[in-house]
Structure formats: structure tokens, C-alpha cells
Coordinates of C-alpha atoms in Angstrom, one line a residue:
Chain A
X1 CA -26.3 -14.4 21.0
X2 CA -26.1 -12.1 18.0
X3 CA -25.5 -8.9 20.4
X4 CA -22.1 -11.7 21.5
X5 CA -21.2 -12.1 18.2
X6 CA -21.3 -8.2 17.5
X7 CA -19.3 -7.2 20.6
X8 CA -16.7 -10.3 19.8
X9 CA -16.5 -8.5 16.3
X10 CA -16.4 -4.8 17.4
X11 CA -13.3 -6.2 19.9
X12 CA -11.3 -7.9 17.2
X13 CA -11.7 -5.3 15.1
X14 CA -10.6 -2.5 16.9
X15 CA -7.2 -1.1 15.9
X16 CA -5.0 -1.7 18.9
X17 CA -6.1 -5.7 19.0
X18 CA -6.1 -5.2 14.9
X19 CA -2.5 -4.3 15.1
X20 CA -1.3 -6.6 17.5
X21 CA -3.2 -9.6 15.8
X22 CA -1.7 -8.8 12.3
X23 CA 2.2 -8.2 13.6
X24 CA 1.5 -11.9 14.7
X25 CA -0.1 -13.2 11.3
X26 CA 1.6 -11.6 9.2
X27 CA 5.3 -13.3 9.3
X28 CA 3.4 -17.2 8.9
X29 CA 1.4 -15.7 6.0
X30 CA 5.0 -14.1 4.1
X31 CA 6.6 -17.5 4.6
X32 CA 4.3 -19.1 3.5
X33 CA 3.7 -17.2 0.7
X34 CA 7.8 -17.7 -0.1
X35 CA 7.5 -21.5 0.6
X36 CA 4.6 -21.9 -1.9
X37 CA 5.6 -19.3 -4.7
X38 CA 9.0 -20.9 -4.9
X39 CA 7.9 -24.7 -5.1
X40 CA 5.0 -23.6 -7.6
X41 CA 7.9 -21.6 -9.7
X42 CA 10.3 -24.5 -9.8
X43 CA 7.4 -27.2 -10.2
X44 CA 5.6 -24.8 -13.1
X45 CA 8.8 -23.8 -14.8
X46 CA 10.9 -27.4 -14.4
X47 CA 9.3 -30.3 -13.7
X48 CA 5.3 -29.9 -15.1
X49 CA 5.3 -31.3 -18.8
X50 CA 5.6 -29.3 -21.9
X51 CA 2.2 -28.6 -23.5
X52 CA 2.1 -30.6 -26.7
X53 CA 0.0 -27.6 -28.4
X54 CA 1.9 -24.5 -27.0
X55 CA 5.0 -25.5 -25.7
X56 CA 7.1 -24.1 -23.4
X57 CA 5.6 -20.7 -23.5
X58 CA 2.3 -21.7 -21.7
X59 CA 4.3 -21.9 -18.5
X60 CA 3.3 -18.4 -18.5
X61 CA -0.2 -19.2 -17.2
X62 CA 1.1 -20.2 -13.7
X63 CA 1.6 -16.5 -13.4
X64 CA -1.6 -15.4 -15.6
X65 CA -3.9 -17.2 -13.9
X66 CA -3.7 -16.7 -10.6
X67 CA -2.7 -13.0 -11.2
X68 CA -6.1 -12.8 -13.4
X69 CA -7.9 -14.5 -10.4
X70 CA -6.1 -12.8 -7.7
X71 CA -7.6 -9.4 -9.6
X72 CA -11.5 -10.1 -9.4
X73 CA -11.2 -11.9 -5.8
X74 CA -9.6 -8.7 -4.5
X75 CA -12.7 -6.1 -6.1
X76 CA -14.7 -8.7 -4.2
X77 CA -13.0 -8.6 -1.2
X78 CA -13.7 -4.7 -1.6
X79 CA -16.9 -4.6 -2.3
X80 CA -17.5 -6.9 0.6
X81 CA -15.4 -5.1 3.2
X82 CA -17.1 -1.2 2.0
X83 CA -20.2 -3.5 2.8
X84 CA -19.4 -4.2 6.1
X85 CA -17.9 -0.9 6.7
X86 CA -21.6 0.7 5.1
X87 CA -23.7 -1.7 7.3
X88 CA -21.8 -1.9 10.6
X89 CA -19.9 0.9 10.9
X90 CA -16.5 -0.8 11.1
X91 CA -13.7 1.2 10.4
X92 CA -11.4 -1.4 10.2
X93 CA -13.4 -2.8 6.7
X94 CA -12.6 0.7 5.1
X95 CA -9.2 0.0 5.9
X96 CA -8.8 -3.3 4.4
X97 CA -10.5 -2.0 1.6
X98 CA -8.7 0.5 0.9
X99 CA -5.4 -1.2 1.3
X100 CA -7.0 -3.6 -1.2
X101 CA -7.4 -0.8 -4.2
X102 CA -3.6 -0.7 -5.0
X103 CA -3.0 -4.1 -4.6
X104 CA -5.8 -5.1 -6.9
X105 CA -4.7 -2.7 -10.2
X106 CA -1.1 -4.2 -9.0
X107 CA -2.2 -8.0 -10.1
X108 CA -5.0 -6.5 -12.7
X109 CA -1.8 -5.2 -14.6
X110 CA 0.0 -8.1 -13.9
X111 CA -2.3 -9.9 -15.9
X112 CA -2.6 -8.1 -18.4
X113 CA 0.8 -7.9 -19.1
X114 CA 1.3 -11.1 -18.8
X115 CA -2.0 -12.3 -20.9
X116 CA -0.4 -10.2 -23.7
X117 CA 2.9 -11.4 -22.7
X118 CA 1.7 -14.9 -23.7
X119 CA -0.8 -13.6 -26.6
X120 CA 2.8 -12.5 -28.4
X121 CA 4.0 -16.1 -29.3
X122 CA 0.2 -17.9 -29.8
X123 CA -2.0 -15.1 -31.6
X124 CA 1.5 -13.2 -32.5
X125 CA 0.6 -10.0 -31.7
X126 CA 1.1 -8.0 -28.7
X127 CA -2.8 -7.5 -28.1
X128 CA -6.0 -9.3 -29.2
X129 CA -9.5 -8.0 -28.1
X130 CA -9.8 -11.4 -26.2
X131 CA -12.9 -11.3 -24.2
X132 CA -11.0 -11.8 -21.2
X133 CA -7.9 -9.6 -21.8
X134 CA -10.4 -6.9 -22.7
X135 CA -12.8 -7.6 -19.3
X136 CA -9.3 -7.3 -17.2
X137 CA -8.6 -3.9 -19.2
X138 CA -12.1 -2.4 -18.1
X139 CA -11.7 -4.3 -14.7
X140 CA -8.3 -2.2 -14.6
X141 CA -10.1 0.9 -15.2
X142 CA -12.4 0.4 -12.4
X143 CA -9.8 -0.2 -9.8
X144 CA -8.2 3.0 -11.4
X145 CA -11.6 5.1 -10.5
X146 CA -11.8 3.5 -7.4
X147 CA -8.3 4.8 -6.8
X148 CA -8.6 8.3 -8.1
X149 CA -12.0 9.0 -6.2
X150 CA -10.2 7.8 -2.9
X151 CA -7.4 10.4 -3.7
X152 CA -9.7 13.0 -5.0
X153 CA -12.1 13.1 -1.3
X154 CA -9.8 15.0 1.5
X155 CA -11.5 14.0 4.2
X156 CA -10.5 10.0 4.5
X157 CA -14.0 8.9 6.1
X158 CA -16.1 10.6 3.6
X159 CA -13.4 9.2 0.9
X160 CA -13.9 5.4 2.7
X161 CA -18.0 6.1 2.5
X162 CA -18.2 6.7 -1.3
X163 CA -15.3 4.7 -2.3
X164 CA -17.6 1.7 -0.5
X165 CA -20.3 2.6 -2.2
X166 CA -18.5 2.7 -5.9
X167 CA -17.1 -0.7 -5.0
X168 CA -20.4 -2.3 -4.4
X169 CA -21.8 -0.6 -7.3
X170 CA -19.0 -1.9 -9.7
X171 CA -19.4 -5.6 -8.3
X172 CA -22.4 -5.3 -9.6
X173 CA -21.8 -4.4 -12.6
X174 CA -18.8 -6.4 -13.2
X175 CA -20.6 -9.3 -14.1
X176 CA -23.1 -7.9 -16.6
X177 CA -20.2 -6.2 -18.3
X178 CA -18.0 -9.4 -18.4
X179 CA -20.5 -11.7 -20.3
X180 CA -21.5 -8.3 -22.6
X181 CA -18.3 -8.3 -23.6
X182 CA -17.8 -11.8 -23.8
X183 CA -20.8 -11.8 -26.1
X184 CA -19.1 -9.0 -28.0
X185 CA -16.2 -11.0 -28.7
X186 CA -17.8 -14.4 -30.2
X187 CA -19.7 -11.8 -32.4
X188 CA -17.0 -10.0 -33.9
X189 CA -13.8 -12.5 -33.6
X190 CA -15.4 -15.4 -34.1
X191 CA -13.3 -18.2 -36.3
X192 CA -10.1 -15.7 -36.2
X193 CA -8.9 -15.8 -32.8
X194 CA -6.9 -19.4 -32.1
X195 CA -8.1 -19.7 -29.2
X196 CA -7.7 -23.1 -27.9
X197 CA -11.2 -24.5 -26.8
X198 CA -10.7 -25.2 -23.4
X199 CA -8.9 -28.8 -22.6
X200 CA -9.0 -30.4 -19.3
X201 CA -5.5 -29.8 -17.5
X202 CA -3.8 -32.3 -16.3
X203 CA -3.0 -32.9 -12.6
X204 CA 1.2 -32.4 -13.4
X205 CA -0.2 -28.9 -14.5
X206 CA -2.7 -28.6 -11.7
X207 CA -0.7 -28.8 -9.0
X208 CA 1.6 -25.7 -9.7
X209 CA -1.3 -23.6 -10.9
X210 CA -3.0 -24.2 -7.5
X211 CA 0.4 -23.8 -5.5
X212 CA 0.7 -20.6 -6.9
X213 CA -2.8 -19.3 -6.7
X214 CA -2.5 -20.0 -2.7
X215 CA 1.0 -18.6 -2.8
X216 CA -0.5 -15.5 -4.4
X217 CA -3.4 -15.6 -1.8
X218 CA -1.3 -15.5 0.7
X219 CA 1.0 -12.9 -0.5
X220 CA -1.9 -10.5 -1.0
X221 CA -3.0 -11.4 2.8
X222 CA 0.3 -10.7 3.9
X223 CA 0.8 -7.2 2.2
X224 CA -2.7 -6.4 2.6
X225 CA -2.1 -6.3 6.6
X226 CA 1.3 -4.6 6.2
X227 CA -0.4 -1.6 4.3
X228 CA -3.6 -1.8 6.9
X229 CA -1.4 -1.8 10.1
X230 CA 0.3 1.5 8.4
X231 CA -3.0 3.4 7.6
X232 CA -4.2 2.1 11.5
X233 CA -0.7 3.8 13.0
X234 CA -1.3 6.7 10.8
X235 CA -5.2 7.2 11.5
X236 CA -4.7 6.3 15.6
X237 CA -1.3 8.5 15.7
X238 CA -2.9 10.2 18.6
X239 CA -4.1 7.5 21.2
X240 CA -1.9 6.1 23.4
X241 CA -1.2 2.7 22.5
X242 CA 0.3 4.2 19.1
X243 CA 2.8 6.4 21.2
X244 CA 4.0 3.8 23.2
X245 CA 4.9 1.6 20.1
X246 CA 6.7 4.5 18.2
X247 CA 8.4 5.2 21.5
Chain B
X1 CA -45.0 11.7 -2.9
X2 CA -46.3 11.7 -6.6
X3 CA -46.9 15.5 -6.2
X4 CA -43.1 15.8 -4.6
X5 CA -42.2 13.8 -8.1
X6 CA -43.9 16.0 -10.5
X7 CA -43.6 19.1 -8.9
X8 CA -39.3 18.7 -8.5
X9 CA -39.6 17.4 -12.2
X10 CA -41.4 20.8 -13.6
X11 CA -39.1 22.5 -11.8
X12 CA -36.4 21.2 -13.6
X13 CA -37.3 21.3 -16.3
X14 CA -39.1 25.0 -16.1
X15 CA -35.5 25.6 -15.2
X16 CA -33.5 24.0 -17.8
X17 CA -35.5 25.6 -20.4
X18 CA -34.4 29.5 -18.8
X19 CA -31.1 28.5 -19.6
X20 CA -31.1 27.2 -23.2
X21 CA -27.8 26.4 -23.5
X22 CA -28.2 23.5 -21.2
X23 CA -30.3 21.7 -23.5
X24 CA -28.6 23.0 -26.7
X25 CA -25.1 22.9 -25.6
X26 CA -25.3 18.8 -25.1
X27 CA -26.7 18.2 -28.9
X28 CA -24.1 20.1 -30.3
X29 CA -21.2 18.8 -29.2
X30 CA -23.1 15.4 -30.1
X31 CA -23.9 16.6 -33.8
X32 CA -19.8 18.2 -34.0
X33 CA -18.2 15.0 -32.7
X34 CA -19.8 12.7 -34.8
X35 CA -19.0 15.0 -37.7
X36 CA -15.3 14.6 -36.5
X37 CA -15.1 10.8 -37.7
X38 CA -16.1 11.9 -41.7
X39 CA -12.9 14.5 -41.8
X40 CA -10.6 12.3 -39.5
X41 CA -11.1 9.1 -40.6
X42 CA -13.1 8.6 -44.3
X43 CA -15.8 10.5 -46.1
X44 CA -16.1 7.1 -48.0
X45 CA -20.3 5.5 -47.7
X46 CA -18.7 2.2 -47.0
X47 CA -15.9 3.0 -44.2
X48 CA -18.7 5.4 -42.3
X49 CA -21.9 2.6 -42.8
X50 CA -19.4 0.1 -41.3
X51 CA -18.2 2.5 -37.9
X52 CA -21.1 4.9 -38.0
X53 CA -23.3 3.0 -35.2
X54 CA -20.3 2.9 -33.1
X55 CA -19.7 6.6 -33.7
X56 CA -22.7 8.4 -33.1
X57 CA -23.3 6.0 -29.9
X58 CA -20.0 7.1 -28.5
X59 CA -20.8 10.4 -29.0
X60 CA -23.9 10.4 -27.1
X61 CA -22.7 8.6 -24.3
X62 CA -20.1 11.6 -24.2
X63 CA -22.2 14.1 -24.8
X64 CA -24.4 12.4 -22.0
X65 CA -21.9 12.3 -19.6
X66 CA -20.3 15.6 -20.2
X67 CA -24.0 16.8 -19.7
X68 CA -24.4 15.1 -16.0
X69 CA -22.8 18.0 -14.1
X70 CA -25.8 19.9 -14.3
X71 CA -27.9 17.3 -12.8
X72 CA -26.7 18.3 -9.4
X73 CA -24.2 21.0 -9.8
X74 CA -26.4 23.8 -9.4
X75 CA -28.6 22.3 -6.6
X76 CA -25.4 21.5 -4.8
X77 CA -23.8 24.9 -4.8
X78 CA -26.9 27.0 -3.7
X79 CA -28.0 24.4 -1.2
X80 CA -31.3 23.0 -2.8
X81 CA -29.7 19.4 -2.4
X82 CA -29.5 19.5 1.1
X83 CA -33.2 20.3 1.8
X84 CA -33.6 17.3 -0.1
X85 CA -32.2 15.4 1.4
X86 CA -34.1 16.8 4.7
X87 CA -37.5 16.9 3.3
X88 CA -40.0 14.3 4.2
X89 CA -40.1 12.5 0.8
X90 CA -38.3 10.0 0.8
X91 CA -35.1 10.4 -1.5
X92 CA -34.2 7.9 -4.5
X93 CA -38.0 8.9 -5.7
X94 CA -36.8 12.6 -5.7
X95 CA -33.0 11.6 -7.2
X96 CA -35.7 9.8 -9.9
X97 CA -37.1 12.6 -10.6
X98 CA -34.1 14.8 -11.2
X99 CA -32.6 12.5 -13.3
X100 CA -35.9 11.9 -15.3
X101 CA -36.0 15.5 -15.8
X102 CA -32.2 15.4 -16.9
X103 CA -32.5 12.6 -19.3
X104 CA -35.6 14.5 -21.1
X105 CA -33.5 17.5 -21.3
X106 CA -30.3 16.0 -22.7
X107 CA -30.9 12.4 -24.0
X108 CA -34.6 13.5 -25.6
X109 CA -33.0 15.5 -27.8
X110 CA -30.5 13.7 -29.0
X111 CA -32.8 11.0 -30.1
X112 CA -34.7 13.6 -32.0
X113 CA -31.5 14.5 -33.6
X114 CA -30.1 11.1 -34.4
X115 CA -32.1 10.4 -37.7
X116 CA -30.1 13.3 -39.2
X117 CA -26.5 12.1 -38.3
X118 CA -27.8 8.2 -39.3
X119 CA -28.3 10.0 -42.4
X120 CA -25.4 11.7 -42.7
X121 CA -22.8 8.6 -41.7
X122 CA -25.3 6.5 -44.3
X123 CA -27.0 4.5 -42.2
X124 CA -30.1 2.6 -44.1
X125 CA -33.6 3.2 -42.7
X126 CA -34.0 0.3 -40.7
X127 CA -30.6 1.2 -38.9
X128 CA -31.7 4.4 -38.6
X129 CA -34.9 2.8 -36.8
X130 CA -32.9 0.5 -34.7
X131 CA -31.0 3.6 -33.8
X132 CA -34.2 5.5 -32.6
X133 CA -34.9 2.8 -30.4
X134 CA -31.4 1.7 -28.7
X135 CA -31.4 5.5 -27.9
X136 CA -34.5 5.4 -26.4
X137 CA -33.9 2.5 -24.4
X138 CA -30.1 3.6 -23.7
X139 CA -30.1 6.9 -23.1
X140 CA -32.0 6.7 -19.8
X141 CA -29.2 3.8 -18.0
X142 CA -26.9 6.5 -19.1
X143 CA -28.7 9.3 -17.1
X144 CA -28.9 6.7 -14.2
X145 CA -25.7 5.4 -14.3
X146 CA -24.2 8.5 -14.2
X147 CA -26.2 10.2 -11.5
X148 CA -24.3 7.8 -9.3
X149 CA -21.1 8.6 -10.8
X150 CA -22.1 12.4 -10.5
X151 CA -23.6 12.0 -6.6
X152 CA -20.3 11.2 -5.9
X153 CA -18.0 13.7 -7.4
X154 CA -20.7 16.9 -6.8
X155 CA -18.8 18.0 -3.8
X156 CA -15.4 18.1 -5.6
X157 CA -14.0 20.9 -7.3
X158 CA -12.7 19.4 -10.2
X159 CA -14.8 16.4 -10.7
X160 CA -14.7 16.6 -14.0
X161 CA -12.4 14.0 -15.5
X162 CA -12.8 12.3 -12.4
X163 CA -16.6 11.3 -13.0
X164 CA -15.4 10.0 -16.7
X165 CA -13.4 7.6 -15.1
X166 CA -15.8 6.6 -12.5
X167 CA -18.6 6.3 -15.0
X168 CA -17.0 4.9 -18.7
X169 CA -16.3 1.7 -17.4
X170 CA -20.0 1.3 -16.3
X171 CA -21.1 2.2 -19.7
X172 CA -19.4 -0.4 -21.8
X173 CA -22.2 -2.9 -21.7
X174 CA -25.1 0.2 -23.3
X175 CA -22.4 0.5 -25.6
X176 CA -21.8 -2.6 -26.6
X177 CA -25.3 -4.0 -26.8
X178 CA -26.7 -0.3 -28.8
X179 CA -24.0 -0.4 -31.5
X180 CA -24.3 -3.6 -31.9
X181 CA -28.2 -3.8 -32.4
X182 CA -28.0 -1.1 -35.4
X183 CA -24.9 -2.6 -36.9
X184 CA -26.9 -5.8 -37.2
X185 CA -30.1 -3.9 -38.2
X186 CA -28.0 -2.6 -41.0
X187 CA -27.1 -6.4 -42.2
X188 CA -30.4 -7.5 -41.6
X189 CA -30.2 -9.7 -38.5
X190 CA -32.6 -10.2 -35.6
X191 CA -31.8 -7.6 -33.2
X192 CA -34.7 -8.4 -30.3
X193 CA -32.2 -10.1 -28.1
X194 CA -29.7 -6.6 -27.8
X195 CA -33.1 -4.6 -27.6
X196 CA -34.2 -7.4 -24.6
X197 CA -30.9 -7.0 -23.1
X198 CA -30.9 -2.8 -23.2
X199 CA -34.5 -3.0 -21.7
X200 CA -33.7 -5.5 -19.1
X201 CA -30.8 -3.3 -18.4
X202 CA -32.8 -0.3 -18.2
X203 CA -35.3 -2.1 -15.6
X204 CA -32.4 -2.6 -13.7
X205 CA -30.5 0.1 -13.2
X206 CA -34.6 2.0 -12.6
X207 CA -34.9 0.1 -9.7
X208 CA -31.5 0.5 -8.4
X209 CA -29.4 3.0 -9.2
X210 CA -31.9 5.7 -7.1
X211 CA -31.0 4.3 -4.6
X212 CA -27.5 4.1 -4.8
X213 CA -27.3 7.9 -5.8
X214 CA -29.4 9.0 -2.8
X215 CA -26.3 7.1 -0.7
X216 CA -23.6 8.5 -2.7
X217 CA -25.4 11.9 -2.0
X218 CA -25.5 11.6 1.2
X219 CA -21.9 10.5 2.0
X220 CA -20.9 13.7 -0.6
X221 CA -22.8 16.5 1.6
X222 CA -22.1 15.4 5.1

């Protein structure tokens, strides 16, 4: 049974089924993405109610928030793919991992700028130590390694091998350093930071936050393939089945 | 295998102390950075009591991880890593040894050291203390931390900056939790739970991070 289950994976994970599978996935994940992003945009930014504490300018969080989650989900999705890729040998999880890294620091940033975007008009300044602006800084950093130790290893397998190994390492870590520095931050900000003790959203507020975190889902899925299918034409350039494709 | 462990430590350390500057070199740049911060910042007692814990902890988890290169550098480049990684022992308990032998020769001193610059950035005694002991309970996860870090830039030529971005990040919570604990020393609070935290820390990354540098070798010298 398991020995099934292993071939079935080793098959759908090999890069001339990879590719053709992902051409065919990919188009219903982009529109999808476009459907949901747009009716999340107009239903965040028009029709959901003002906030009666912040305003207007909270709107922002239907871009923060999923951004923020989209960045931790994605050094997950890295950690676990370098897993697979350690365990079973399966080059196609280095890929996806790999594709992941840039994509990642991409919504990391995103949040940041956006958190401090928002932190201008509620804490007015441009940057607070917030526990959770400063965890997305150092969770930037680590994509950043991750990145730089990819680009620094020549050889791409070796690169895939300790990049994988980096990734599970910092997953690890990324927990223990979050709640230290969350502890750091009730120590030393205490009653200064405004921060707004969490209230229970309402449902007209819900339902574009969740719109656009599956938007944003998908998007990554879509451009996540995109980038793989590249790195498999690139890697495979010699077999056959690429040559016929670039003609 | 405890033979394997002792013998590979002696070694190291027999060969650390032929080359002096290896265990001299690290404690310097610890004693001159910290004595950056007086000209840069304030020679005033109460602007250096209030950032001196942070201080002298960044400086010796820089001087610690400027220090890592010569955990495997040497052994990498005349080919004493790879019989290693042959030999019969099994690995993460000779990695352990290595970077015990590393931490005695650059984290030991610095906690020798660090009453002197607690002195100098005005620390009181208990800080001073506190300071002793976040050292010697912080230093080590910085050894072990970085030998991961280190296992897998040895192969590079300029690994260098590269291993302080791999390895800073990973550092923050030592940091956070060490600084902290002498900061509150010096205002009299309970410090146990950041001393609880840095040990439990410590247990951890004991356990774990062997083995995840014997991996990281192993991908770096295929």
C-alpha cells in the first residue's frame, strides 16, 4: 500500500507530469486569485463599515493581514517542502521551495510596509518596536539568509540540500523567537504603545479579510508554479520532453 | 565513543592554545567594542548603567560569531573534516565535541573577562553577577547555534558576512532574554524566569543542534 502511495507520488512529481499538471492549474488558480482580490478590494475599501475607533485608515489591514499571514505560511511551506525533499529525495520539493524564498521576503516586506504604513496615522510614527512589526523584521531577515545562502552555493543541489536544512532549522526557531520578543515588548512598551486590545471583528469586516487572504493564497499558488515550471525547464533543458516544448 | 569525545576535544584545544591568537584575538575585539559605546555614545554612569547590559552582550555575541570560522575552517581546508565524517563514531557527538572545545576557547574567556567591562560600563555587583551567569548559560547556544550556521558556509570562500546573516537572526532570543536578566538584576527584580528560559534554551539547542550541524556538514563536503 505504502510502496503505491510512494510510486503514485514519485509519478506526479516528476517534472514532465509536474509541468504539464501546473500549465493546467495554473490559469483557474490566477483567475481566481483576480475574482477574489478584486471583490475583497471593493468589499474592504467600499462597502465594509468604518471602524468607529480608527476610521478609515484601518482598511489597510485587508492588505496587512493576509500579507503578514501569507509571510509565515510560506516559511512553512519551506520548511516543509526541504523536508520532503531531505527525507524522500524529491526534487520537485526543492523546487517549490526554492520558488517559495522570493516570494515569501516579497509579502514579509509587504507587511511591513504596510504595518508601518498604518502605524503612521494610529501610533504617529513611521515605526514602533511592535512585537509583531519587529517578529516580521527578523522573519524578513531570515528569508533574506535563506536567499543569500541559496545564491552563495554554485552547485543548485548542494544549495537545495542546505537551504532545506536552514529552513527547517529557522521553523524551529521562529516560534521561540516570536514569543521572546513578544515578551520583550510587554516589558519594555508596556502602557505607551496604543495598541488597541484585541476586539472581536465583525462579520461585515470578516468577510473581506478572509476574501483576500484566499485571494492572496491563491495568488502565491499561482506564481509559485509559474517560477517552478521555469526552474523545471531550466534544470531538464536537456531531456527530451523540454526540446520538444521549446521547439 | 567517550574516548573519540575527549581525545577530538584535547586536540582542540592542544591546538588552539599553539596559536594564541585564536583565543586572544576573540576577547579583544570583545573588550574594544564595548569600549566603543563610552566614546560614541556617553561616558555619563547613568546613560552606560541603563545600555551597558545590552552592550557588552552584543559584543560577545559578535565577538562569538566572528570567532566561529575557526571551528571548522581549519579542519575543512586540510581535510580533517572529512575523516570525520568517515570514522566510525558517530558524528553530532564529535561536532559536540568541537564545538565544546570552541566555546571553552572563545566564550570561557570572555566570561572571565566580563566582570571588568561590568565594571567599567557601571554595572552594580549583583548585575555584574547576573552577567556571569547569562554568559555562562548563553554563551554555549551561541557556539551551537552558530556551528550550524558555520557547517553550512565552511565550503564557501567568502562566508563571512554570509554566516552573520544566517546566524543573527537565530540569536535574538539569547539576546533578548541575557540583557534582559542583568538589566533587571540591576533594578532589583526576580530574574529566575530569563535564567529558566536561557537554560531551557541551552538544553535545547544541546540536544539538537549536533545534529543538525553534522547534516549541514555533510551536504557542505559532498
Amino acid at each position: 500500500m505504502m510502496k503505491a502511495i510512494m510510486k503514485f507520488i514519485y509519478q506526479f512529481a516528476s517534472p514532465k507530469h509536474f509541468y504539464r499538471l501546473s500549465g493546467k492549474i495554473i490559469p483557474w488558480f490566477a483567475w481566481l486569485a483576480a475574482i477574489l482580490l478584486i471583490a475583497g478590494s471593493i468589499d474592504g475599501l467600499f462597502i465594509a463599515p468604518v471602524d468607529y475607533q480608527q476610521g478609515d485608515s484601518y482598511r489597510i489591514i485587508f492588505i496587512h493581514v493576509p500579507a503578514a499571514w501569507m509571510s509565515m505560511f510560506i516559511y512553512m511551506v519551506m520548511a516543509i517542502s526541504g523536508a520532503i525533499a531531505l527525507i524522500w529525495k524529491i526534487k520537485l520539493a526543492d523546487v517549490i521551495a526554492s520558488s517559495s524564498a522570493p516570494i515569501g521576503a516579497a509579502f514579509t516586506f509587504l507587511a511591513l510596509v504596510t504595518g508601518s504604513i498604518w502605524g503612521k496615522p494610529m501610533w504617529g510614527a513611521w515605526w514602533v518596536w511592535d512585537a509583531r512589526l519587529t517578529s516580521e523584521l527578523i522573519l524578513l531577515f531570515l528569508y533574506l539568509g535563506y536567499m543569500a545562502l541559496e545564491s552563495a552555493i554554485e552547485d543548485p543541489r548542494a544549495a537545495a540540500r542546505a537551504c532545506a536544512i536552514l529552513a527547517i532549522v529557522g521553523v524551529i526557531n521562529i516560534p521561540i523567537i516570536h514569543y521572546s520578543v513578544e515578551w520583550w515588548n510587554t516589558l519594555h512598551q508596556g502602557a505607551t504603545v496604543t495598541k488597541l486590545d484585541k476586539p472581536s471583528i465583525h462579520i461585515s469586516m470578516l468577510i473581506p479579510l478572509l476574501l483576500m487572504a484566499l485571494g492572496f493564497k491563491l495568488y502565491y499558488g499561482a506564481v509559485v508554479l509559474m517560477r517552478a515550471r521555469n526552474k523545471v525547464l531550466v534544470t531538464e533543458q536537456n531531456n527530451r520532453w523540454v526540446k520538444e516544448i521549446i521547439g | 565513543m567517550y574516548n573519540a569525545f575527549f581525545n577530538l576535544l584535547k586536540r582542540d584545544l592542544r591546538l588552539a592554545f599553539r596559536h594564541k591568537s585564536e583565543i586572544l584575538n576573540p576577547l579583544f575585539f570583545f573588550v574594544i567594542v564595548v569600549t566603543l559605546f563610552p566614546l560614541g555614545v556617553s561616558p555619563e554612569k547613568q546613560v552606560l548603567a541603563e545600555i551597558g547590559p545590552g552592550i557588552i552582550w552584543v559584543a560577545a555575541l559578535l565577538a562569538s560569531m566572528l570567532s566561529l570560522d575557526s571551528l571548522f575552517r581549519s579542519d575543512f581546508e586540510d581535510g580533517t573534516l572529512e575523516l570525520m565524517l568517515l570514522s566510525e563514531y558517530p558524528l553530532p557527538i564529535l561536532i559536540l565535541a568541537k564545538i565544546v572545545a570552541h566555546w571553552l576557547i572563545t566564550g570561557f574567556p570572555i566570561i572571565i573577562f566580563s566582570p571588568l567591562l561590568g565594571t567599567v560600563m557601571f554595572l552594580s555587583n549583583e548585575a555584574i553577577e547576573t552577567l556571569m551567569i547569562t554568559l555562562l548559560l548563553g554563551t554555549p547556544i551561541l557556539s551551537l547555534i552558530g556551528a550550524i550556521g558555520m557547517a553550512l558556509v565552511v565550503a564557501l570562500k567568502r562566508g563571512g558576512m554570509l554566516l552573520s546573516l544566517l546566524v543573527l537572526p537565530l540569536y535574538i532570543p539569547v539576546l533578548i532574554f541575557s540583557s534582559n536578566a542583568v538589566g533587571s538584576s540591576m533594578a532589583g527584580l526576580s530574574i529566575s524566569g530569563q535564567l529558566y528560559f536561557l537554560a531551557a534554551f541551552l538544553i535545547f539547542c544541546l540536544t539538537l543542534a549536533p545534529i543538525a550541524t553534522s547534516a549541514a556538514l555533510r551536504v557542505s563536503l559532498e
